[in-house]
PDB file of C-alpha atoms in Angstrom:
ATOM      1  CA  MET B 878      -0.221  -0.205   0.009  1.00 83.00           C
ATOM      2  CA  ALA B 879       2.826   2.385   0.663  1.00 82.00           C
ATOM      3  CA  VAL B 880       4.453   1.708  -2.542  1.00 83.00           C
ATOM      4  CA  ARG B 881       0.978   2.338  -4.457  1.00 86.00           C
ATOM      5  CA  LEU B 882       0.516   5.309  -2.265  1.00 86.00           C
ATOM      6  CA  GLU B 883       4.038   7.124  -3.413  1.00 81.00           C
ATOM      7  CA  SER B 884       3.423   5.610  -6.936  1.00 82.00           C
ATOM      8  CA  GLU B 885       0.229   7.501  -7.380  1.00 86.00           C
ATOM      9  CA  THR B 886      -0.057  10.325  -5.241  1.00 90.00           C
ATOM     10  CA  GLY B 887       3.684  11.188  -4.261  1.00 86.00           C
ATOM     11  CA  MET B 888       2.827  10.779  -0.614  1.00 90.00           C
ATOM     12  CA  GLY B 889       5.070   8.899   1.908  1.00 89.00           C
ATOM     13  CA  TRP B 890       3.543   6.510   4.592  1.00 91.00           C
ATOM     14  CA  VAL B 891       5.031   5.976   7.854  1.00 94.00           C
ATOM     15  CA  ASP B 892       3.452   3.482  10.215  1.00 94.00           C
ATOM     16  CA  ALA B 893       4.250   4.429  13.843  1.00 94.00           C
ATOM     17  CA  PRO B 894       2.161   2.043  16.451  1.00 94.00           C
ATOM     18  CA  VAL B 895       2.507   3.276  20.190  1.00 94.00           C
ATOM     19  CA  SER B 896       3.165   1.998  23.709  1.00 91.00           C
ATOM     20  CA  GLY B 897       1.959   3.793  26.741  1.00 86.00           C
ATOM     21  CA  GLY B 898      -1.669   3.569  26.976  1.00 82.00           C
ATOM     22  CA  PRO B 899      -3.925   6.449  27.223  1.00 82.00           C
ATOM     23  CA  GLU B 900      -1.949   8.177  30.147  1.00 83.00           C
ATOM     24  CA  GLY B 901       1.047   7.962  27.756  1.00 88.00           C
ATOM     25  CA  ALA B 902      -0.839   9.899  24.934  1.00 87.00           C
ATOM     26  CA  GLU B 903      -2.055  12.425  27.756  1.00 88.00           C
ATOM     27  CA  GLU B 904       1.351  12.997  29.369  1.00 91.00           C
ATOM     28  CA  GLY B 905       3.560  13.378  26.123  1.00 91.00           C
ATOM     29  CA  THR B 906       5.347   9.876  27.149  1.00 93.00           C
ATOM     30  CA  LEU B 907       4.598   7.398  24.600  1.00 94.00           C
ATOM     31  CA  ALA B 908       6.645   5.071  23.195  1.00 95.00           C
ATOM     32  CA  ILE B 909       6.708   5.269  19.182  1.00 96.00           C
ATOM     33  CA  MET B 910       7.764   2.730  16.805  1.00 96.00           C
ATOM     34  CA  ALA B 911       8.215   3.642  13.299  1.00 96.00           C
ATOM     35  CA  GLY B 912       8.861   2.226   9.760  1.00 95.00           C
ATOM     36  CA  GLY B 913       9.083   4.547   6.513  1.00 94.00           C
ATOM     37  CA  SER B 914      11.904   6.123   4.441  1.00 93.00           C
ATOM     38  CA  VAL B 915      14.314   8.274   5.972  1.00 94.00           C
ATOM     39  CA  GLU B 916      13.220  10.990   4.521  1.00 94.00           C
ATOM     40  CA  ASP B 917       9.668  10.906   5.411  1.00 94.00           C
ATOM     41  CA  ILE B 918      10.928  10.073   9.272  1.00 95.00           C
ATOM     42  CA  ALA B 919      12.632  13.171   9.339  1.00 95.00           C
ATOM     43  CA  LYS B 920       9.807  15.303   8.089  1.00 94.00           C
ATOM     44  CA  ILE B 921       7.151  13.810  11.148  1.00 94.00           C
ATOM     45  CA  GLN B 922      10.159  14.010  14.213  1.00 93.00           C
ATOM     46  CA  PRO B 923       9.710  16.973  15.575  1.00 93.00           C
ATOM     47  CA  VAL B 924       5.887  16.226  15.907  1.00 93.00           C
ATOM     48  CA  MET B 925       6.476  12.598  17.252  1.00 93.00           C
ATOM     49  CA  ASP B 926       8.735  14.014  19.952  1.00 92.00           C
ATOM     50  CA  THR B 927       6.159  16.209  21.175  1.00 92.00           C
ATOM     51  CA  VAL B 928       3.949  13.082  22.277  1.00 92.00           C
ATOM     52  CA  SER B 929       6.421  10.713  23.006  1.00 94.00           C
ATOM     53  CA  THR B 930       9.448  10.132  24.974  1.00 94.00           C
ATOM     54  CA  THR B 931      11.067   7.658  22.614  1.00 95.00           C
ATOM     55  CA  PHE B 932      10.754   7.824  19.080  1.00 95.00           C
ATOM     56  CA  THR B 933      12.317   4.845  17.323  1.00 95.00           C
ATOM     57  CA  ALA B 934      12.454   4.095  13.156  1.00 95.00           C
ATOM     58  CA  PHE B 935      13.260   0.340  12.750  1.00 96.00           C
ATOM     59  CA  GLY B 936      13.367   0.341   8.857  1.00 95.00           C
ATOM     60  CA  PRO B 937      11.257   0.731   5.956  1.00 94.00           C
ATOM     61  CA  THR B 938       7.293   0.904   6.002  1.00 93.00           C
ATOM     62  CA  GLY B 939       5.896  -1.926   8.101  1.00 93.00           C
ATOM     63  CA  SER B 940       9.010  -2.261  10.498  1.00 95.00           C
ATOM     64  CA  GLY B 941       6.849  -0.234  13.125  1.00 95.00           C
ATOM     65  CA  GLN B 942       4.113  -2.735  13.377  1.00 95.00           C
ATOM     66  CA  ILE B 943       6.754  -5.763  14.072  1.00 96.00           C
ATOM     67  CA  ALA B 944       8.382  -3.975  16.718  1.00 96.00           C
ATOM     68  CA  LYS B 945       4.738  -3.259  18.110  1.00 95.00           C
ATOM     69  CA  MET B 946       4.331  -6.556  17.860  1.00 96.00           C
ATOM     70  CA  VAL B 947       7.613  -7.725  19.871  1.00 96.00           C
ATOM     71  CA  ASN B 948       6.094  -5.490  22.229  1.00 95.00           C
ATOM     72  CA  GLN B 949       2.838  -6.898  22.416  1.00 96.00           C
ATOM     73  CA  ILE B 950       4.534 -10.524  22.860  1.00 96.00           C
ATOM     74  CA  LEU B 951       6.740  -9.019  26.125  1.00 96.00           C
ATOM     75  CA  VAL B 952       3.695  -6.878  27.905  1.00 95.00           C
ATOM     76  CA  LEU B 953       0.585  -9.544  26.848  1.00 96.00           C
ATOM     77  CA  ASN B 954       2.364 -12.659  27.820  1.00 97.00           C
ATOM     78  CA  ASN B 955       3.305 -10.657  31.158  1.00 97.00           C
ATOM     79  CA  TYR B 956      -0.477 -10.120  31.940  1.00 97.00           C
ATOM     80  CA  VAL B 957      -0.817 -14.146  31.968  1.00 97.00           C
ATOM     81  CA  VAL B 958       2.410 -14.297  33.953  1.00 97.00           C
ATOM     82  CA  LEU B 959       1.209 -11.701  36.517  1.00 97.00           C
ATOM     83  CA  ALA B 960      -1.791 -13.617  37.150  1.00 97.00           C
ATOM     84  CA  GLU B 961      -0.313 -16.871  37.597  1.00 96.00           C
ATOM     85  CA  ALA B 962       2.152 -15.270  40.179  1.00 97.00           C
ATOM     86  CA  LEU B 963      -0.406 -13.838  42.132  1.00 97.00           C
ATOM     87  CA  ALA B 964      -2.447 -16.865  42.143  1.00 95.00           C
ATOM     88  CA  LEU B 965       0.435 -18.670  43.567  1.00 96.00           C
ATOM     89  CA  ALA B 966       0.988 -15.961  46.104  1.00 96.00           C
ATOM     90  CA  GLU B 967      -2.170 -15.951  47.290  1.00 95.00           C
ATOM     91  CA  ALA B 968      -2.784 -19.795  47.583  1.00 93.00           C
ATOM     92  CA  GLY B 969       0.290 -19.935  49.413  1.00 95.00           C
ATOM     93  CA  GLY B 970      -0.703 -17.365  52.174  1.00 95.00           C
ATOM     94  CA  ILE B 971       1.892 -14.763  51.724  1.00 96.00           C
ATOM     95  CA  ASP B 972       0.960 -11.033  51.803  1.00 97.00           C
ATOM     96  CA  ALA B 973       0.910 -10.455  47.986  1.00 96.00           C
ATOM     97  CA  THR B 974       0.789  -6.752  48.497  1.00 96.00           C
ATOM     98  CA  LYS B 975       4.669  -6.891  49.003  1.00 97.00           C
ATOM     99  CA  ILE B 976       5.388  -8.493  46.404  1.00 96.00           C
ATOM    100  CA  PRO B 977       6.387  -5.338  44.206  1.00 96.00           C
ATOM    101  CA  SER B 978       8.468  -3.931  46.800  1.00 96.00           C
ATOM    102  CA  ALA B 979       9.973  -6.693  47.623  1.00 96.00           C
ATOM    103  CA  LEU B 980      11.156  -7.855  43.858  1.00 96.00           C
ATOM    104  CA  ALA B 981      11.767  -3.811  42.879  1.00 94.00           C
ATOM    105  CA  ALA B 982      15.392  -4.506  43.079  1.00 94.00           C
ATOM    106  CA  GLY B 983      15.531  -8.134  41.546  1.00 95.00           C
ATOM    107  CA  HIS B 984      15.344  -9.187  37.756  1.00 95.00           C
ATOM    108  CA  ALA B 985      11.425  -9.132  38.123  1.00 94.00           C
ATOM    109  CA  GLU B 986      11.058  -5.884  38.541  1.00 94.00           C
ATOM    110  CA  SER B 987       9.102  -3.837  36.007  1.00 94.00           C
ATOM    111  CA  SER B 988       6.506  -1.134  35.022  1.00 91.00           C
ATOM    112  CA  LEU B 989       3.910  -3.725  35.023  1.00 94.00           C
ATOM    113  CA  LEU B 990       4.378  -5.291  38.244  1.00 96.00           C
ATOM    114  CA  LYS B 991       4.368  -1.938  39.895  1.00 95.00           C
ATOM    115  CA  ARG B 992       1.435  -0.738  38.072  1.00 93.00           C
ATOM    116  CA  ASN B 993      -1.000  -3.924  37.215  1.00 95.00           C
ATOM    117  CA  PHE B 994      -0.054  -5.998  40.080  1.00 96.00           C
ATOM    118  CA  PRO B 995      -2.077  -4.041  42.886  1.00 96.00           C
ATOM    119  CA  LEU B 996      -4.947  -3.754  40.664  1.00 96.00           C
ATOM    120  CA  MET B 997      -4.720  -7.294  40.361  1.00 96.00           C
ATOM    121  CA  ILE B 998      -4.821  -7.901  44.025  1.00 96.00           C
ATOM    122  CA  GLU B 999      -7.869  -5.307  44.189  1.00 95.00           C
ATOM    123  CA  ARG B1000      -9.635  -7.217  41.646  1.00 95.00           C
ATOM    124  CA  ASN B1001     -10.075  -4.007  39.962  1.00 95.00           C
ATOM    125  CA  TYR B1002     -10.797  -4.632  36.693  1.00 95.00           C
ATOM    126  CA  LEU B1003     -12.037  -1.211  35.185  1.00 93.00           C
ATOM    127  CA  PRO B1004     -11.080  -0.917  31.806  1.00 91.00           C
ATOM    128  CA  ARG B1005      -7.269   0.589  31.041  1.00 88.00           C
ATOM    129  CA  GLY B1006      -7.062  -2.078  27.772  1.00 87.00           C
ATOM    130  CA  PHE B1007      -9.869  -4.140  27.278  1.00 94.00           C
ATOM    131  CA  ALA B1008      -9.415  -7.903  27.259  1.00 96.00           C
ATOM    132  CA  ARG B1009     -10.955  -8.330  23.728  1.00 96.00           C
ATOM    133  CA  GLN B1010      -8.361  -6.104  22.341  1.00 95.00           C
ATOM    134  CA  ILE B1011      -5.876  -7.944  23.919  1.00 96.00           C
ATOM    135  CA  LEU B1012      -6.982 -11.102  22.282  1.00 96.00           C
ATOM    136  CA  LYS B1013      -7.336  -9.077  19.025  1.00 95.00           C
ATOM    137  CA  ASP B1014      -3.631  -8.225  19.216  1.00 95.00           C
ATOM    138  CA  LEU B1015      -2.358 -11.664  20.206  1.00 96.00           C
ATOM    139  CA  ASP B1016      -4.486 -12.950  17.142  1.00 95.00           C
ATOM    140  CA  ALA B1017      -2.641 -10.385  14.615  1.00 94.00           C
ATOM    141  CA  LEU B1018       0.662 -11.686  16.548  1.00 94.00           C
ATOM    142  CA  HIS B1019      -0.324 -15.345  15.771  1.00 94.00           C
ATOM    143  CA  ASP B1020      -1.099 -14.196  12.097  1.00 94.00           C
ATOM    144  CA  LEU B1021       2.423 -12.345  11.825  1.00 94.00           C
ATOM    145  CA  GLY B1022       4.320 -15.246  13.280  1.00 94.00           C
ATOM    146  CA  LYS B1023       2.494 -17.781  10.901  1.00 94.00           C
ATOM    147  CA  GLU B1024       3.454 -15.375   7.936  1.00 95.00           C
ATOM    148  CA  LEU B1025       7.306 -14.773   8.921  1.00 95.00           C
ATOM    149  CA  LYS B1026       7.393 -18.641  10.036  1.00 95.00           C
ATOM    150  CA  SER B1027       8.569 -17.686  13.497  1.00 95.00           C
ATOM    151  CA  PRO B1028       6.824 -19.640  16.084  1.00 94.00           C
ATOM    152  CA  THR B1029       4.982 -17.921  18.827  1.00 94.00           C
ATOM    153  CA  PRO B1030       4.057 -20.856  21.452  1.00 94.00           C
ATOM    154  CA  MET B1031       3.490 -18.772  24.664  1.00 95.00           C
ATOM    155  CA  SER B1032       1.596 -15.960  22.975  1.00 95.00           C
ATOM    156  CA  SER B1033      -0.851 -18.424  21.015  1.00 94.00           C
ATOM    157  CA  HIS B1034      -1.293 -20.111  24.518  1.00 94.00           C
ATOM    158  CA  ALA B1035      -2.167 -16.517  25.950  1.00 95.00           C
ATOM    159  CA  ALA B1036      -4.256 -16.102  23.359  1.00 95.00           C
ATOM    160  CA  SER B1037      -6.095 -19.302  24.134  1.00 94.00           C
ATOM    161  CA  LEU B1038      -6.414 -18.090  27.854  1.00 95.00           C
ATOM    162  CA  TYR B1039      -8.015 -14.776  26.608  1.00 96.00           C
ATOM    163  CA  ARG B1040      -9.982 -16.534  24.349  1.00 95.00           C
ATOM    164  CA  ILE B1041     -11.817 -18.527  27.372  1.00 94.00           C
ATOM    165  CA  LEU B1042     -11.974 -15.358  28.991  1.00 94.00           C
ATOM    166  CA  VAL B1043     -13.626 -13.078  26.795  1.00 94.00           C
ATOM    167  CA  SER B1044     -16.200 -16.158  25.482  1.00 92.00           C
ATOM    168  CA  LYS B1045     -17.257 -15.954  29.321  1.00 90.00           C
ATOM    169  CA  GLY B1046     -18.849 -12.248  28.824  1.00 92.00           C
ATOM    170  CA  TYR B1047     -15.423 -10.592  30.108  1.00 94.00           C
ATOM    171  CA  GLY B1048     -14.027  -8.877  26.895  1.00 94.00           C
ATOM    172  CA  GLU B1049     -15.383  -5.519  28.300  1.00 95.00           C
ATOM    173  CA  LEU B1050     -13.018  -5.985  31.420  1.00 95.00           C
ATOM    174  CA  ASP B1051      -9.331  -4.915  31.727  1.00 96.00           C
ATOM    175  CA  GLY B1052      -6.924  -7.128  30.247  1.00 96.00           C
ATOM    176  CA  THR B1053      -5.778  -7.888  34.146  1.00 96.00           C
ATOM    177  CA  ALA B1054      -9.065  -9.829  34.312  1.00 96.00           C
ATOM    178  CA  ILE B1055      -7.368 -12.872  32.852  1.00 97.00           C
ATOM    179  CA  LEU B1056      -6.726 -13.565  36.789  1.00 96.00           C
ATOM    180  CA  LYS B1057     -10.341 -14.712  36.775  1.00 95.00           C
ATOM    181  CA  LEU B1058      -9.102 -17.924  35.157  1.00 94.00           C
ATOM    182  CA  TYR B1059      -6.904 -18.486  38.049  1.00 92.00           C
ATOM    183  CA  ASP B1060      -8.871 -17.384  40.891  1.00 85.00           C
ATOM    184  CA  GLN B1061     -10.135 -19.916  43.084  1.00 75.00           C
ATOM    185  CA  ASN B1062     -13.423 -18.185  43.544  1.00 69.00           C
ATOM    186  CA  GLU B1063     -14.332 -18.059  40.261  1.00 70.00           C
ATOM    187  CA  MET B1064     -11.970 -20.218  38.069  1.00 58.00           C
ATOM    188  CA  VAL B1065     -13.445 -20.987  34.742  1.00 51.00           C
ATOM    189  CA  TRP B1066     -12.422 -24.526  34.616  1.00 47.00           C
ATOM    190  CA  HIS B1067     -13.029 -24.885  38.280  1.00 43.00           C
ATOM    191  CA  LYS B1068     -13.150 -29.053  39.221  1.00 42.00           C
ATOM    192  CA  LYS B1069     -16.469 -29.204  39.796  1.00 42.00           C
ATOM    193  CA  HIS B1070     -17.353 -27.860  36.250  1.00 41.00           C
ATOM    194  CA  MET B1071     -15.173 -30.562  34.727  1.00 41.00           C
ATOM    195  CA  THR B1072     -16.980 -33.890  36.050  1.00 40.00           C
ATOM    196  CA  ASN B1073     -19.345 -34.146  33.144  1.00 39.00           C
ATOM    197  CA  PHE B1074     -17.149 -34.012  30.374  1.00 37.00           C
ATOM    198  CA  PRO B1075     -17.527 -36.845  27.787  1.00 37.00           C
ATOM    199  CA  ILE B1076     -15.172 -39.912  27.256  1.00 36.00           C
ATOM    200  CA  ILE B1077     -13.969 -39.481  23.748  1.00 38.00           C
ATOM    201  CA  ASP B1078     -12.532 -41.860  21.620  1.00 38.00           C
ATOM    202  CA  ALA B1079      -8.816 -40.674  20.781  1.00 40.00           C
ATOM    203  CA  HIS B1080      -8.553 -41.628  17.238  1.00 36.00           C
ATOM    204  CA  HIS B1081     -12.123 -41.062  16.248  1.00 37.00           C
ATOM    205  CA  HIS B1082     -11.646 -37.465  17.054  1.00 40.00           C
ATOM    206  CA  PHE B1083      -8.103 -36.390  16.442  1.00 39.00           C
ATOM    207  CA  TRP B1084      -6.523 -38.961  13.840  1.00 31.00           C
ATOM    208  CA  ASP B1085      -8.589 -36.842  11.066  1.00 36.00           C
ATOM    209  CA  LEU B1086      -8.625 -33.437  11.563  1.00 39.00           C
ATOM    210  CA  SER B1087      -8.636 -32.312   8.115  1.00 39.00           C
ATOM    211  CA  MET B1088     -11.476 -30.027   8.880  1.00 41.00           C
ATOM    212  CA  LYS B1089      -9.790 -28.856  11.955  1.00 42.00           C
ATOM    213  CA  LYS B1090     -13.424 -29.424  13.928  1.00 41.00           C
ATOM    214  CA  HIS B1091     -14.674 -31.726  16.532  1.00 41.00           C
ATOM    215  CA  PRO B1092     -18.304 -31.445  17.475  1.00 38.00           C
ATOM    216  CA  TRP B1093     -18.279 -32.582  20.968  1.00 39.00           C
ATOM    217  CA  LEU B1094     -17.112 -29.698  23.027  1.00 40.00           C
ATOM    218  CA  CYS B1095     -20.095 -27.417  22.836  1.00 38.00           C
ATOM    219  CA  GLY B1096     -23.218 -29.654  21.814  1.00 39.00           C
ATOM    220  CA  LYS B1097     -24.179 -28.945  18.403  1.00 37.00           C
ATOM    221  CA  HIS B1098     -21.823 -26.208  18.082  1.00 38.00           C
ATOM    222  CA  LEU B1099     -18.597 -26.752  15.535  1.00 36.00           C
ATOM    223  CA  ILE B1100     -15.346 -25.182  16.989  1.00 35.00           C
ATOM    224  CA  PRO B1101     -12.279 -25.026  15.571  1.00 37.00           C
ATOM    225  CA  PHE B1102      -9.111 -27.007  17.150  1.00 37.00           C
ATOM    226  CA  ARG B1103      -5.774 -25.824  17.354  1.00 38.00           C
ATOM    227  CA  TYR B1104      -3.655 -28.820  16.734  1.00 37.00           C
ATOM    228  CA  GLY B1105      -3.816 -31.466  13.692  1.00 40.00           C
ATOM    229  CA  ASP B1106      -1.297 -33.991  14.677  1.00 41.00           C
ATOM    230  CA  TYR B1107      -2.504 -36.922  16.550  1.00 42.00           C
ATOM    231  CA  SER B1108       0.964 -38.084  17.475  1.00 45.00           C
ATOM    232  CA  SER B1109       1.419 -34.661  19.203  1.00 44.00           C
ATOM    233  CA  ILE B1110      -1.845 -34.768  20.945  1.00 45.00           C
ATOM    234  CA  LYS B1111      -0.786 -37.894  22.648  1.00 45.00           C
ATOM    235  CA  ARG B1112       2.876 -37.286  23.703  1.00 44.00           C
ATOM    236  CA  ASN B1113       1.584 -33.433  25.343  1.00 45.00           C
ATOM    237  CA  TYR B1114      -2.324 -34.183  25.969  1.00 44.00           C
ATOM    238  CA  LEU B1115      -2.779 -37.530  26.999  1.00 44.00           C
ATOM    239  CA  PRO B1116      -2.588 -38.810  30.680  1.00 44.00           C
ATOM    240  CA  ASP B1117       0.448 -40.800  31.623  1.00 46.00           C
ATOM    241  CA  ASP B1118      -1.882 -44.122  31.985  1.00 44.00           C
ATOM    242  CA  TYR B1119      -3.627 -43.596  28.537  1.00 40.00           C
ATOM    243  CA  ARG B1120      -3.935 -47.232  27.321  1.00 38.00           C
ATOM    244  CA  ALA B1121      -3.593 -47.739  23.733  1.00 39.00           C
ATOM    245  CA  ASP B1122      -5.992 -50.370  23.787  1.00 36.00           C
ATOM    246  CA  SER B1123      -9.114 -48.787  24.870  1.00 33.00           C
ATOM    247  CA  MET B1124      -8.340 -45.265  23.251  1.00 35.00           C
ATOM    248  CA  GLU B1125     -10.477 -43.801  25.682  1.00 36.00           C
ATOM    249  CA  PHE B1126      -9.564 -41.152  28.073  1.00 36.00           C
ATOM    250  CA  ASN B1127     -11.376 -38.200  30.449  1.00 38.00           C
ATOM    251  CA  VAL B1128     -10.987 -34.622  28.881  1.00 37.00           C
ATOM    252  CA  VAL B1129      -8.314 -32.743  30.801  1.00 38.00           C
ATOM    253  CA  LYS B1130      -8.727 -29.188  31.072  1.00 35.00           C
ATOM    254  CA  THR B1131      -5.248 -28.757  28.835  1.00 36.00           C
ATOM    255  CA  ILE B1132      -7.267 -29.933  25.852  1.00 38.00           C
ATOM    256  CA  HIS B1133     -10.153 -27.512  26.281  1.00 34.00           C
ATOM    257  CA  MET B1134      -7.713 -24.762  26.765  1.00 33.00           C
ATOM    258  CA  GLU B1135      -6.267 -25.185  23.645  1.00 36.00           C
ATOM    259  CA  ALA B1136      -9.989 -25.085  21.859  1.00 37.00           C
ATOM    260  CA  GLU B1137     -12.285 -22.489  20.992  1.00 37.00           C
ATOM    261  CA  TRP B1138     -15.151 -22.203  23.379  1.00 36.00           C
ATOM    262  CA  CYS B1139     -18.515 -21.540  22.732  1.00 39.00           C
ATOM    263  CA  ALA B1140     -20.038 -18.233  23.901  1.00 40.00           C
ATOM    264  CA  ASP B1141     -22.729 -20.002  25.547  1.00 43.00           C
ATOM    265  CA  ASP B1142     -21.170 -23.010  26.797  1.00 39.00           C
TER     266      ASP B1142
END
């Protein structure tokens, strides 16, 4: 599009995604990642300097978006990491409010730990960035990784978790609401909800996944399944006591985490 725009109109195109949220925009402290020609970057530099603390050119048009996706890997996966860390701290009975200050001098220190961890302790999910937007970005990240043939397994797992969160009606909450999936009081896959899952035949449902569909998770609704290689499913997801002669096992939560949930399930 940038090439076409220049050839047809003489205009340049600079892609310049940002990080820092609404607060950074209001305070002029955004981090801006740009892609464009050297000449076009020079033209917009004075304007960008007024709204940002850092304005970095990464290369030709499109480079800014790749840098933004790198940012999203680091930030959005960290939301899930913070939720898991808080859940463990609370389960262990320690004072989780002391974690940010206690770790401030160590390698775990980060702006997300300082800002988001206290809000997660309070279960303050007022949106500063919607969970549905995080899912959108994680899906875009997956598509970019596929295009570049660069695997993104951690981000794909985070997307699976956010897909569950959004399907349960929490898409308008802040991204830190991912903690709901770890919260013992409202865990989405709490044990009491896992007793009626069907016994399924692994060969029947997983061996032929040419349509990437399986009908059993949400009744009549077909839902896409993320993995199509039976051997990897057997290696990664079947229980240790899986019996090859019976081909039957109880569905475990990992299988459900890697699937698309129905909104009404």
